[in-house]
GROMACS .gro file of C-alpha atoms in nm:
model
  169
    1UNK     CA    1   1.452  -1.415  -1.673
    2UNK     CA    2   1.139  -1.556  -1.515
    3UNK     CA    3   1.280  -1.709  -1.271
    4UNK     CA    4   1.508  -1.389  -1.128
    5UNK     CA    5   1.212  -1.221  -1.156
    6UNK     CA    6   0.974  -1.464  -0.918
    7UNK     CA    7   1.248  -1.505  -0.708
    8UNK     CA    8   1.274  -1.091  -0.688
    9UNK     CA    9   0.876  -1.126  -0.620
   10UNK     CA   10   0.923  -1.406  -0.347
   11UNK     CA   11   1.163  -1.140  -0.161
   12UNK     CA   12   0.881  -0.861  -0.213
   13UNK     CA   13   0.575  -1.123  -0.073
   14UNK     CA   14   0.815  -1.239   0.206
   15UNK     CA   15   0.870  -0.826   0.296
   16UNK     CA   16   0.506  -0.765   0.224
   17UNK     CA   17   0.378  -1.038   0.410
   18UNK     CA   18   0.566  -0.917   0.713
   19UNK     CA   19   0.476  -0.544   0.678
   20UNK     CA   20   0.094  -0.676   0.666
   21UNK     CA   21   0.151  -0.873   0.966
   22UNK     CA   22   0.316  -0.640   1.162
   23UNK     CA   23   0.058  -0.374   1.098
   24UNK     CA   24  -0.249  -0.588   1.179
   25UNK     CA   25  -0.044  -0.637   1.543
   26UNK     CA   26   0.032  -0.298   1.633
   27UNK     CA   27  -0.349  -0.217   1.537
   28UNK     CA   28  -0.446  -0.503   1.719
   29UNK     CA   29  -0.223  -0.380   2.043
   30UNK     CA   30  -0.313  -0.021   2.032
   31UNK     CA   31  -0.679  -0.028   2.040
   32UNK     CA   32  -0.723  -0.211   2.333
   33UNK     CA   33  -0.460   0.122   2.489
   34UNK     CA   34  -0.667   0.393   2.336
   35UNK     CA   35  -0.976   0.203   2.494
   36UNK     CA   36  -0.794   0.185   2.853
   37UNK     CA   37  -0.641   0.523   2.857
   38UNK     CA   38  -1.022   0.649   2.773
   39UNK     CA   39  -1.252   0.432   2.990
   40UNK     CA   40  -1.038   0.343   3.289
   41UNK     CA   41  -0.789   0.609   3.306
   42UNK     CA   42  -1.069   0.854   3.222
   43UNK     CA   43  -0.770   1.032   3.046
   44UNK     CA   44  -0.825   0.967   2.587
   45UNK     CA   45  -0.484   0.973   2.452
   46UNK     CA   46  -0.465   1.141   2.107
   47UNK     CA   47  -0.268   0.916   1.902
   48UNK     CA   48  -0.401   0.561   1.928
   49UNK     CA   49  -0.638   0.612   1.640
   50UNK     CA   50  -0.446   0.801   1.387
   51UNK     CA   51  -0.208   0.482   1.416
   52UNK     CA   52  -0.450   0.225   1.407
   53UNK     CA   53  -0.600   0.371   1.123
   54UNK     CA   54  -0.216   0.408   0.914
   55UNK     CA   55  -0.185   0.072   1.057
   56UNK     CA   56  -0.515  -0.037   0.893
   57UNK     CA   57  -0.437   0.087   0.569
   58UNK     CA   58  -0.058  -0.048   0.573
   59UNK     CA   59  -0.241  -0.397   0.624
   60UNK     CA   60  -0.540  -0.347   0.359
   61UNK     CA   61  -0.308  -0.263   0.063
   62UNK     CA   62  -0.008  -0.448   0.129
   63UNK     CA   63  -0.184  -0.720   0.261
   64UNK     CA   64  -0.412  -0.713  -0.050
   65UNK     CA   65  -0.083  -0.742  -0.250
   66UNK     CA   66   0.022  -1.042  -0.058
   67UNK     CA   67  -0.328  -1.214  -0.109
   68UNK     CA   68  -0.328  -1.131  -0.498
   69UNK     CA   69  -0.029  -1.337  -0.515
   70UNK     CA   70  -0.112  -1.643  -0.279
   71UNK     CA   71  -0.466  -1.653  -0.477
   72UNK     CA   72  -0.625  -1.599  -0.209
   73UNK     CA   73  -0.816  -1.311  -0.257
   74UNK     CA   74  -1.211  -1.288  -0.271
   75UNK     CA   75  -1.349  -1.452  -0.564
   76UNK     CA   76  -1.684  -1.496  -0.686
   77UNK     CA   77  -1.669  -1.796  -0.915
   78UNK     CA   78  -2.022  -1.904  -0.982
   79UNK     CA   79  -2.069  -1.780  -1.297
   80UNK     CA   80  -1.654  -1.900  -1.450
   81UNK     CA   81  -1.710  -2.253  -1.271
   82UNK     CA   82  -1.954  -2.322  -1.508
   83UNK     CA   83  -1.780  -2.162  -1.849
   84UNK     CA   84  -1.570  -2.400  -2.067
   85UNK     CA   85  -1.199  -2.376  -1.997
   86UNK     CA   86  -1.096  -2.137  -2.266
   87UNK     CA   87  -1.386  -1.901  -2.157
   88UNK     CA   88  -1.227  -1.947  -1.821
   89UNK     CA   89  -0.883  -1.822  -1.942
   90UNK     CA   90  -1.075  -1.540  -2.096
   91UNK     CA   91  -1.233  -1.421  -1.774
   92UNK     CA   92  -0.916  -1.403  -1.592
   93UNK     CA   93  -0.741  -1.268  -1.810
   94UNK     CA   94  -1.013  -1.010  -1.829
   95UNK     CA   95  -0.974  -0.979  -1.435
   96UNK     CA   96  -0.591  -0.933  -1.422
   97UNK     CA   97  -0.655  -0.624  -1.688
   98UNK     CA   98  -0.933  -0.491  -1.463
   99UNK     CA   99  -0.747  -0.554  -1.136
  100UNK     CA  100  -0.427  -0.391  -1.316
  101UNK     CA  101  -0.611  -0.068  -1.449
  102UNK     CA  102  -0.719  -0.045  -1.122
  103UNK     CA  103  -0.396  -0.023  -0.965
  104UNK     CA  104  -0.235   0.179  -1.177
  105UNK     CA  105  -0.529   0.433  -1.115
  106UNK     CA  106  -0.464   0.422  -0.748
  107UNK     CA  107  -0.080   0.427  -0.769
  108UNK     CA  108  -0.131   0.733  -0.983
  109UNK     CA  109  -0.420   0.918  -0.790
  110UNK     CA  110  -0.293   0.809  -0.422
  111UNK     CA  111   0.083   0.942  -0.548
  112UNK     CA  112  -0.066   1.284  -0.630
  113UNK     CA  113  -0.224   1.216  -0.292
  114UNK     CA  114   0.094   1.192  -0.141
  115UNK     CA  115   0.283   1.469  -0.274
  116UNK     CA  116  -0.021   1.722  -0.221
  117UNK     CA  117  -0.017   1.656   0.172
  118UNK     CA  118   0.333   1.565   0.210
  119UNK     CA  119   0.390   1.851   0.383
  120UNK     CA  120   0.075   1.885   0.589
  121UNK     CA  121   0.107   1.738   0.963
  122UNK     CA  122  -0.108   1.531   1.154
  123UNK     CA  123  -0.207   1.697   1.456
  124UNK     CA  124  -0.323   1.389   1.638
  125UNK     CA  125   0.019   1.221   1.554
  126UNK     CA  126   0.273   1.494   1.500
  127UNK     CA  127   0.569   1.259   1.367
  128UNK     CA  128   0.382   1.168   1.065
  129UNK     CA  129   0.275   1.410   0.794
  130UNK     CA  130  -0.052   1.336   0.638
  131UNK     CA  131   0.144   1.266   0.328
  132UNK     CA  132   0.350   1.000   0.501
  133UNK     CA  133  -0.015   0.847   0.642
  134UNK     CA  134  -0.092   0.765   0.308
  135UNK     CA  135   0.211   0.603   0.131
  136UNK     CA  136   0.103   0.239   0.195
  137UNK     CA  137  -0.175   0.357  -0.089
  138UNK     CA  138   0.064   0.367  -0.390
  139UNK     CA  139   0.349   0.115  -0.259
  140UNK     CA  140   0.065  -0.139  -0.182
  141UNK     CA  141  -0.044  -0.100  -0.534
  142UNK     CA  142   0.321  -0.089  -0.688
  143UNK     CA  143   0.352  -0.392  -0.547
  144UNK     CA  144   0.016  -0.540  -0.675
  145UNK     CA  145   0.132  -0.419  -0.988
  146UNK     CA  146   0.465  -0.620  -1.028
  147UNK     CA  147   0.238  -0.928  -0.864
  148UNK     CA  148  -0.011  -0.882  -1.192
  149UNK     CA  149   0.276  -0.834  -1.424
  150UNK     CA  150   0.462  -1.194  -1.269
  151UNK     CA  151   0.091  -1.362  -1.338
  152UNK     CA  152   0.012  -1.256  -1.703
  153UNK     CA  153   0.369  -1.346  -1.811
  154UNK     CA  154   0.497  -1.615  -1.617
  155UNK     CA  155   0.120  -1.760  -1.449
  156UNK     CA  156   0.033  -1.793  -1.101
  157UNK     CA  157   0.246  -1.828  -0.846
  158UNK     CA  158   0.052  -2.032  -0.583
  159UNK     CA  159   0.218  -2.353  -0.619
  160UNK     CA  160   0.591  -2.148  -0.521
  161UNK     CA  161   0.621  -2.261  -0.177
  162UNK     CA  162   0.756  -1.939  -0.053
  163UNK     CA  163   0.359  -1.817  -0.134
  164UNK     CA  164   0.219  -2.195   0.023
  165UNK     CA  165   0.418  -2.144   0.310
  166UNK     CA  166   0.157  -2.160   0.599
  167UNK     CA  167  -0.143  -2.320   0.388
  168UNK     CA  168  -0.349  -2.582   0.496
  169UNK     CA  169  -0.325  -2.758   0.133
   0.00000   0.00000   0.00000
C-alpha cells in the first residue's frame, strides 16, 4: 500500500513539478512583452498581467506542493536543532498538523472561492473566468494535502530519487 501510494505521489510531484515550471516561464516570457508593447510600442496590451499574475499563483501553490515534498521548503530550525531528538519528532509532527490545517482551510475557503466567481469574467483576459484564475488555490493545496498525508504515514520522501532528481546532494 505505501508503496502504490508514493509511487501515485511521484506521478503527482513529476506533474506538479512541471506545471510549476512551466508557469514560472510563461511569467518569466510575458513580462518582458507587456513591458515592450508599453514602453517601446507606446501601445499597453491588456492581458500580459492578468496572466502573469494566474501564472504566479499556478507557480506559488503548486510549486509550494512540490517543495513540501522535496523538503525543501523554508525552515527556521534554530530553536529544533538544539531540542533532543524525540522533542524533534514532536515539533514536526506538530508542523505537519499545522501545515495540514492550513491546507485544508485554503482548499475549503479558495473552493468556495472558486465556485462564487466561476462565472464572473475577467475583463483584462476574457478566456478565463475569475473563477478559473483561481483554481491553482485549492488543487495546489489538494496536492499539499496528499504530500502531508504520504509524510505522517509513510515519512519523508526526500531520499526517493524521483524528488532528488536535480539536487546538488
Amino acid at each position: 500500500m505505501a508503496e502504490r501510494y508514493s509511487l501515485l505521489m511521484d506521478i503527482l510531484y513529476r506533474i506538479s513539478m512541471w506545471i510549476a515550471g512551466l508557469a514560472l516561464l510563461i511569467m518569466v516570457a510575458i513580462i518582458p512583452v507587456g513591458i515592450f508593447a508599453r514602453y517601446v510600442m507606446n501601445s499597453a496590451l491588456s492581458w500580459p498581467e492578468p496572466v502573469a499574475i494566474i501564472c504566479m499563483v499556478t507557480f506559488t501553490f503548486i510549486g509550494a506542493a512540490v517543495s513540501y515534498r522535496a523538503g525543501s521548503h523554508i525552515a527556521v530550525s534554530m530553536v529544533t536543532d538544539r531540542l533532543s531528538e524525540p522533542l524533534r519528532k514532536v515539533c514536526f509532527v506538530f508542523a505537519d498538523l499545522m501545515l495540514l490545517a492550513i491546507s485544508v482551510f485554503i482548499l475549503w475557503y479558495s473552493t468556495a472561492l472558486c465556485a462564487e466567481l466561476w462565472e464572473q469574467p475577467v475583463a483584462e483576459f476574457p478566456l478565463f473566468t475569475a473563477g478559473e484564475s483561481y483554481l491553482p488555490l485549492p488543487v495546489g493545496s489538494a496536492i499539499t494535502i496528499l504530500f502531508i498525508i504520504e509524510k505522517m504515514f509513510f515519512g519523508a520522501q526526500y531520499h526517493r530519487p524521483v524528488v532528488m532528481l536535480g539536487s546538488s546532494s
